[in-house]
PDB file of C-alpha atoms in Angstrom:
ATOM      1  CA  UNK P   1      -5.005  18.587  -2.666  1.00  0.00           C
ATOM      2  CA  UNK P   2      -4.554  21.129  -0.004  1.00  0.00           C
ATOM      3  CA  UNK P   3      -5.251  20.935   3.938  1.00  0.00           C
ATOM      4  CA  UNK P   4      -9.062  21.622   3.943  1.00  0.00           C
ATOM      5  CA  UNK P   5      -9.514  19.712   0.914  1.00  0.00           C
ATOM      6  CA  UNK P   6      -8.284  17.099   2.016  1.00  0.00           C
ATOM      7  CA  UNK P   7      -9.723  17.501   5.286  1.00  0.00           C
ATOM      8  CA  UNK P   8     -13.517  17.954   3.758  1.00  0.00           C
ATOM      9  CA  UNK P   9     -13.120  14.167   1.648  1.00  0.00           C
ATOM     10  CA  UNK P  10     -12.020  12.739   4.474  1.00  0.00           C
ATOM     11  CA  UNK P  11     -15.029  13.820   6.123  1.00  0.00           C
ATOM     12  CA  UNK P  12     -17.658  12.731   3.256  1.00  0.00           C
ATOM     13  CA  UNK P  13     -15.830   9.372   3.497  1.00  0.00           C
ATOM     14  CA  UNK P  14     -16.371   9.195   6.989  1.00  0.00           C
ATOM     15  CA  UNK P  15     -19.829  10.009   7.065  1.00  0.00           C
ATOM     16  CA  UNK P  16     -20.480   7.550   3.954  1.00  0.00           C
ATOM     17  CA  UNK P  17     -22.908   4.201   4.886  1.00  0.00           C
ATOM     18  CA  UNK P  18     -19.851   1.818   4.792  1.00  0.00           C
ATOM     19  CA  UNK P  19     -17.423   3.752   7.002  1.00  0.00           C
ATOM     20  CA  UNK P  20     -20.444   4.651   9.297  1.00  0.00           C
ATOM     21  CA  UNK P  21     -20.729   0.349   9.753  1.00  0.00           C
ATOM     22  CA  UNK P  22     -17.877   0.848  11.297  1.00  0.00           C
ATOM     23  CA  UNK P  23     -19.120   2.607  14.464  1.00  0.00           C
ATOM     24  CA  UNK P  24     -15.990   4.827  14.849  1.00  0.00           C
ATOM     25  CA  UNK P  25     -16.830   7.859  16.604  1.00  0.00           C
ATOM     26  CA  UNK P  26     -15.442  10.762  14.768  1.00  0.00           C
ATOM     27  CA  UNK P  27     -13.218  11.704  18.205  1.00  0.00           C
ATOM     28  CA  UNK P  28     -11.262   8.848  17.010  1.00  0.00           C
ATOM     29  CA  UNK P  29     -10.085  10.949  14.251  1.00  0.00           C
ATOM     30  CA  UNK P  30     -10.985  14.917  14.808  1.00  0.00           C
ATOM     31  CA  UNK P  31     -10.899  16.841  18.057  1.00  0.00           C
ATOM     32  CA  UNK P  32     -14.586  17.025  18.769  1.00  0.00           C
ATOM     33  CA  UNK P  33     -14.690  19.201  21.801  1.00  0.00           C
ATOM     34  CA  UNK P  34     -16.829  17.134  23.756  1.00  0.00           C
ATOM     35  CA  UNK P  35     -19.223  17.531  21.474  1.00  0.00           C
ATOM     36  CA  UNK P  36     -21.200  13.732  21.252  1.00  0.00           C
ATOM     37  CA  UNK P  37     -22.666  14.448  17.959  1.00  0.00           C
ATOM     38  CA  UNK P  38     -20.690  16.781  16.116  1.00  0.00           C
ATOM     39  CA  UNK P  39     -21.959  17.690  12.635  1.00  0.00           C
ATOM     40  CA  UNK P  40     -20.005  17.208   9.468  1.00  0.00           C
ATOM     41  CA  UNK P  41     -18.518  21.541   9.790  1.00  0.00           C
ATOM     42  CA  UNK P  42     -17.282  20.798  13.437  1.00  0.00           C
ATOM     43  CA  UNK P  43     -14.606  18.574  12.252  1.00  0.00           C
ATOM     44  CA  UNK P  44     -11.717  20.534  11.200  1.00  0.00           C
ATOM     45  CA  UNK P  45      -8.731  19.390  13.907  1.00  0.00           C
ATOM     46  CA  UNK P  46      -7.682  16.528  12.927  1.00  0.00           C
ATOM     47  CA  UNK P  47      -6.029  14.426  15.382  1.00  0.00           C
ATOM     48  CA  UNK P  48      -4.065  11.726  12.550  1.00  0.00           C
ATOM     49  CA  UNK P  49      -2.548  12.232   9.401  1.00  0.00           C
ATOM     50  CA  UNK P  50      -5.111  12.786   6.885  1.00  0.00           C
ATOM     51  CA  UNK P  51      -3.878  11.047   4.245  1.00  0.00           C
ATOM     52  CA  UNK P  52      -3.091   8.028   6.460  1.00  0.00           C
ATOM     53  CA  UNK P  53      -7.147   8.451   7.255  1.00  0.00           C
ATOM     54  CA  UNK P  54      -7.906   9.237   3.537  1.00  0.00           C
ATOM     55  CA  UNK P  55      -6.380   6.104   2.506  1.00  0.00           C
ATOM     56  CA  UNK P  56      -8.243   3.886   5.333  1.00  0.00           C
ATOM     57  CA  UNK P  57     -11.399   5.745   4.800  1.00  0.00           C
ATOM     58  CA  UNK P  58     -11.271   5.054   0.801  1.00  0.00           C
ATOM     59  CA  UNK P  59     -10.416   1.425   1.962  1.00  0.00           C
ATOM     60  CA  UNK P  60     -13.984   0.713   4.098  1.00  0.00           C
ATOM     61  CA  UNK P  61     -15.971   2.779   1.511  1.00  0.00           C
ATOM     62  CA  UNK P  62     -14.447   0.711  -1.620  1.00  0.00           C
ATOM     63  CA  UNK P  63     -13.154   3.666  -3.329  1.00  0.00           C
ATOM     64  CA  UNK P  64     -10.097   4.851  -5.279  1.00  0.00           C
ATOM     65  CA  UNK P  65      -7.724   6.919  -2.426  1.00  0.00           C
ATOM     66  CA  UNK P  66      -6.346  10.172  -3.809  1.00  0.00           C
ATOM     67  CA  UNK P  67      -3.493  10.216  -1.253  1.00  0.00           C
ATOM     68  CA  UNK P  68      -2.230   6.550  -1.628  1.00  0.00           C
ATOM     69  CA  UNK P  69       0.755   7.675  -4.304  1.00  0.00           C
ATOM     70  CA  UNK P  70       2.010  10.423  -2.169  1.00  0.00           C
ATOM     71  CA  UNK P  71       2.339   8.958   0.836  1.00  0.00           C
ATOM     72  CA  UNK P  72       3.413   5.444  -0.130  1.00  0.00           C
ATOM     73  CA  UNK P  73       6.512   7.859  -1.845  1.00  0.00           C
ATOM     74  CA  UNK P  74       7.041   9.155   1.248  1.00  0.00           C
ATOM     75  CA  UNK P  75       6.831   6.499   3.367  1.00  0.00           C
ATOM     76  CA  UNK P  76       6.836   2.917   1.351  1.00  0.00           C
ATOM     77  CA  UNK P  77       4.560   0.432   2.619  1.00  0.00           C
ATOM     78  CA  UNK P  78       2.674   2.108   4.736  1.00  0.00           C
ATOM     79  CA  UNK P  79      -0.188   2.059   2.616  1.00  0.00           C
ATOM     80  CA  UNK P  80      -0.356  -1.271   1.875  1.00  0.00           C
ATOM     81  CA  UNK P  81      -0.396  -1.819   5.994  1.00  0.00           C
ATOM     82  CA  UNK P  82      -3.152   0.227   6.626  1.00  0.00           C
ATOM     83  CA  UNK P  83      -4.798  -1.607   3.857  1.00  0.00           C
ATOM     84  CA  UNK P  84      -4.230  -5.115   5.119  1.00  0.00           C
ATOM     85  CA  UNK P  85      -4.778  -4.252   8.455  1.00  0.00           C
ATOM     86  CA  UNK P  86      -8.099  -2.852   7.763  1.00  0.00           C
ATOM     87  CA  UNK P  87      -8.698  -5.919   5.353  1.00  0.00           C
ATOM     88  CA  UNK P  88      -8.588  -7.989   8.124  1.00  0.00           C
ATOM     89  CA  UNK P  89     -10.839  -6.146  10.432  1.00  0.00           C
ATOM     90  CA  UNK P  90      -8.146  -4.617  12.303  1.00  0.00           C
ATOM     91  CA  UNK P  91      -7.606  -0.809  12.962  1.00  0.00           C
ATOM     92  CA  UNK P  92      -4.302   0.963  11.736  1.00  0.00           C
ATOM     93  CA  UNK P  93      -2.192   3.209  14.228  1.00  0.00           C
ATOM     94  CA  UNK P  94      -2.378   6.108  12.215  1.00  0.00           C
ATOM     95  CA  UNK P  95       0.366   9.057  12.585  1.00  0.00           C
ATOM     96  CA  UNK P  96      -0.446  12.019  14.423  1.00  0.00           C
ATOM     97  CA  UNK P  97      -0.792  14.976  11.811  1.00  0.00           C
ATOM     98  CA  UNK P  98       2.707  16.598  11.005  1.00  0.00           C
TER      99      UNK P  98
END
């Protein structure tokens, strides 16, 4: 999954009932430009690692991640953090995008 691909799931998850229970404002995660409310096509800097945000995203929305293999190769046990973490009601530090 490329870049904007990956980019444009992580912004249907976001924008899906269960994440939106969340109350995150999408700042948290995209550059918004000031913008309060910005629509789904104004999110396109992302300020954290998108498959860090793919995998916590598919977490709160009870759905398979895509990204979960390839990054717990890369970096083992990270994925089952941000899982736990988010398990518990807690938010992950996520990595700033490389």
């Amino acid at each position: 999954m490329n870049a904007q691909e990956l980019n444009r799931r992580c912004v249907e998850l976001f924008h899906h009932p269960d994440a939106q229970n969340h109350m995150w404002h999408p700042r948290m995660f995209w550059e918004t430009h000031q913008i309060e409310n910005p629509k789904p096509e104004d999110l396109q800097e992302p300020k954290v690692d998108l498959r860090e945000l793919e995998v916590l995203l598919s977490e709160v929305t009870h759905q398979p991640s895509q990204c979960a293999d390839e990054l717990e190769k890369e970096e083992p046990g990270r994925v089952s953090l941000i899982r736990h973490m988010t398990d518990r009601g807690e938010m992950p530090f996520l990595h700033r995008p490389h």
